């Protein structure tokens, strides 16, 4: 299959090299793959590489640091779902207790 179409072969190989660089957290290899001009790569991948090159400093930070706000975004989303499902509680302490119960915290008295 890959010997039939040069564009398909080059696109596939570049995508696999990018994936390997990501898995091994090898930012210099990732950066060089993104910035190298490949004439036989598909136009869709060229467009994606252009966007990745634009955001390269932020991508470099994700290679360098292990921190992510993904967990916090998940908590915020769950709170929004509780808010949407409940369609309003009579008072804020009931809403707060519902959130604390969802995240396995102890229930707190209404007056606290």
Coordinates of N, CA and C in Angstrom, one line a residue, residues 23-111:
X23 N 5.7 10.4 22.8 CA 5.7 9.3 23.8 C 7.0 9.3 24.6
X24 N 8.1 9.7 24.0 CA 9.4 9.7 24.7 C 9.7 11.1 25.3
X25 N 8.8 12.0 25.1 CA 9.0 13.4 25.6 C 10.3 14.0 25.1
X26 N 10.6 13.8 23.8 CA 11.8 14.3 23.2 C 11.4 15.6 22.4
X27 N 11.5 16.7 23.1 CA 11.1 18.0 22.5 C 12.0 18.4 21.4
X28 N 13.3 18.3 21.4 CA 14.1 18.7 20.3 C 13.8 17.9 19.0
X29 N 13.5 16.6 19.1 CA 13.1 15.8 18.0 C 11.7 16.3 17.5
X30 N 10.8 16.5 18.4 CA 9.5 17.0 18.0 C 9.5 18.3 17.3
X31 N 10.3 19.2 17.8 CA 10.5 20.6 17.3 C 11.1 20.5 15.8
X32 N 12.1 19.7 15.7 CA 12.7 19.6 14.4 C 11.8 18.9 13.3
X33 N 10.9 18.0 13.8 CA 10.0 17.4 12.9 C 8.9 18.4 12.4
X34 N 8.5 19.2 13.4 CA 7.5 20.2 13.0 C 8.0 21.3 12.1
X35 N 9.3 21.7 12.3 CA 9.8 22.8 11.6 C 10.5 22.4 10.3
X36 N 10.7 21.1 10.0 CA 11.3 20.7 8.8 C 10.3 20.7 7.7
X37 N 10.7 21.3 6.6 CA 9.8 21.4 5.4 C 9.8 20.0 4.7
X38 N 8.6 19.5 4.6 CA 8.4 18.2 3.9 C 7.5 18.4 2.7
X39 N 8.1 18.3 1.5 CA 7.3 18.7 0.3 C 6.2 17.6 -0.1
X40 N 6.4 16.4 0.3 CA 5.5 15.3 -0.1 C 4.4 14.9 0.9
X41 N 4.3 15.7 2.0 CA 3.3 15.5 3.0 C 2.0 16.1 2.6
X42 N 0.9 15.4 3.1 CA -0.4 15.9 2.7 C -0.7 17.3 3.1
X43 N -1.6 18.0 2.4 CA -1.9 19.4 2.8 C -2.6 19.5 4.1
X44 N -3.3 18.5 4.6 CA -3.9 18.6 5.9 C -2.9 18.5 7.0
X45 N -1.9 17.7 6.8 CA -0.8 17.6 7.8 C 0.0 18.8 7.8
X46 N 0.3 19.4 6.6 CA 1.0 20.7 6.5 C 0.3 21.8 7.3
X47 N -1.0 21.8 7.2 CA -1.8 22.8 7.9 C -1.7 22.6 9.4
X48 N -1.8 21.3 9.8 CA -1.6 21.0 11.3 C -0.2 21.3 11.8
X49 N 0.8 21.1 11.0 CA 2.2 21.4 11.4 C 2.3 22.9 11.6
X50 N 1.7 23.7 10.7 CA 1.8 25.1 10.8 C 1.1 25.6 12.1
X51 N 0.0 25.0 12.5 CA -0.6 25.4 13.7 C 0.2 25.0 14.9
X52 N 0.8 23.7 14.9 CA 1.6 23.3 16.0 C 2.9 24.1 16.1
X53 N 3.4 24.6 15.0 CA 4.6 25.5 15.0 C 4.2 26.8 15.7
X54 N 3.0 27.3 15.4 CA 2.6 28.5 16.0 C 2.5 28.4 17.6
X55 N 2.1 27.3 18.1 CA 2.0 27.1 19.5 C 3.1 26.3 20.1
X56 N 4.3 26.3 19.5 CA 5.4 25.5 19.9 C 5.9 25.9 21.3
X57 N 6.0 27.2 21.7 CA 6.4 27.5 23.1 C 5.5 26.8 24.2
X58 N 4.2 26.8 24.0 CA 3.3 26.2 24.9 C 3.5 24.7 24.9
X59 N 3.7 24.1 23.7 CA 3.9 22.7 23.6 C 5.2 22.3 24.3
X60 N 6.2 23.1 24.2 CA 7.5 22.9 24.9 C 7.3 22.9 26.4
X61 N 6.4 23.8 26.9 CA 6.2 23.8 28.3 C 5.5 22.5 28.8
X62 N 4.6 21.9 27.9 CA 4.0 20.7 28.3 C 4.9 19.5 28.3
X63 N 6.0 19.6 27.5 CA 7.0 18.6 27.5 C 7.9 18.7 28.8
X64 N 8.1 20.0 29.2 CA 9.0 20.3 30.3 C 8.3 20.0 31.7
X65 N 7.1 20.4 31.8 CA 6.4 20.3 33.1 C 5.3 19.2 33.1
X66 N 5.2 18.6 34.2 CA 4.2 17.5 34.3 C 2.8 18.0 34.7
X67 N 2.7 19.3 35.1 CA 1.5 19.8 35.6 C 0.4 20.1 34.5
X68 N -0.8 19.9 34.9 CA -1.9 20.1 33.9 C -3.1 20.6 34.7
X69 N -3.9 21.4 34.1 CA -5.2 21.8 34.8 C -6.3 20.9 34.4
X70 N -6.1 19.8 33.8 CA -7.1 18.9 33.4 C -8.0 18.4 34.5
X71 N -7.4 18.0 35.7 CA -8.1 17.6 36.8 C -9.1 18.7 37.3
X72 N -8.6 19.9 37.4 CA -9.4 21.0 37.9 C -10.5 21.3 36.9
X73 N -10.3 21.2 35.6 CA -11.3 21.4 34.6 C -12.4 20.3 34.8
X74 N -12.0 19.1 35.1 CA -13.0 18.0 35.3 C -13.9 18.3 36.5
X75 N -13.3 18.8 37.6 CA -14.0 19.1 38.8 C -15.0 20.2 38.4
X76 N -14.6 21.3 37.7 CA -15.5 22.4 37.4 C -16.6 21.9 36.5
X77 N -16.3 21.0 35.6 CA -17.4 20.4 34.7 C -18.4 19.6 35.6
X78 N -18.0 18.8 36.5 CA -18.9 18.1 37.4 C -19.8 19.0 38.2
X79 N -19.2 20.1 38.7 CA -20.0 21.0 39.5 C -21.0 21.7 38.6
X80 N -20.7 22.0 37.4 CA -21.7 22.6 36.4 C -22.8 21.6 36.1
X81 N -22.4 20.3 36.0 CA -23.5 19.3 35.8 C -24.4 19.2 37.0
X82 N -23.9 19.2 38.2 CA -24.7 19.2 39.4 C -25.6 20.4 39.4
X83 N -25.1 21.6 39.1 CA -25.9 22.8 39.1 C -27.0 22.7 38.0
X84 N -26.7 22.2 36.9 CA -27.7 22.1 35.8 C -28.8 21.1 36.2
X85 N -28.4 19.9 36.7 CA -29.4 18.9 37.1 C -30.3 19.4 38.2
X86 N -29.7 20.0 39.2 CA -30.5 20.4 40.4 C -31.4 21.5 40.1
X87 N -31.1 22.3 39.1 CA -31.9 23.5 38.7 C -32.2 24.4 40.0
X88 N -31.2 24.5 40.8 CA -31.3 25.4 41.9 C -31.7 24.7 43.2
X89 N -31.0 24.9 44.3 CA -31.4 24.4 45.6 C -32.0 25.6 46.4
X90 N -32.7 25.2 47.4 CA -33.3 26.3 48.2 C -32.3 27.2 48.9
X91 N -31.2 26.6 49.3 CA -30.1 27.4 49.9 C -28.8 26.9 49.4
X92 N -27.8 27.8 49.6 CA -26.5 27.5 49.1 C -25.8 26.3 49.8
X93 N -26.1 26.1 51.1 CA -25.5 25.0 51.9 C -25.9 23.6 51.3
X94 N -27.2 23.5 50.8 CA -27.6 22.2 50.2 C -26.8 22.0 48.9
X95 N -26.6 23.0 48.2 CA -25.8 22.9 46.9 C -24.4 22.5 47.2
X96 N -23.8 23.2 48.2 CA -22.4 22.9 48.6 C -22.3 21.5 49.2
X97 N -23.2 21.1 50.0 CA -23.2 19.7 50.5 C -23.3 18.7 49.4
X98 N -24.1 18.9 48.4 CA -24.2 18.0 47.2 C -22.9 17.9 46.5
X99 N -22.2 19.0 46.3 CA -20.8 19.0 45.7 C -19.8 18.2 46.5
X100 N -19.8 18.5 47.9 CA -18.9 17.8 48.7 C -19.2 16.3 48.8
X101 N -20.5 15.9 48.7 CA -20.8 14.5 48.7 C -20.3 13.9 47.4
X102 N -20.4 14.6 46.3 CA -20.0 14.1 45.0 C -18.5 13.8 45.0
X103 N -17.7 14.6 45.7 CA -16.3 14.4 45.7 C -15.8 13.7 47.0
X104 N -16.7 13.0 47.7 CA -16.4 12.1 48.8 C -15.8 12.9 50.0
X105 N -16.3 14.1 50.2 CA -15.9 14.8 51.4 C -17.0 14.6 52.5
X106 N -16.7 14.9 53.7 CA -17.7 14.8 54.8 C -18.7 15.9 54.6
X107 N -19.9 15.6 55.0 CA -21.0 16.5 55.0 C -20.7 17.5 56.1
X108 N -21.0 18.8 55.8 CA -20.8 19.9 56.7 C -22.1 20.4 57.1
X109 N -22.2 20.7 58.4 CA -23.5 21.3 59.0 C -23.9 22.5 58.2
X110 N -25.2 22.8 58.1 CA -25.7 23.9 57.3 C -25.3 25.2 57.8
X111 N -25.0 25.4 59.1 CA -24.6 26.7 59.7 C -23.2 27.0 59.5

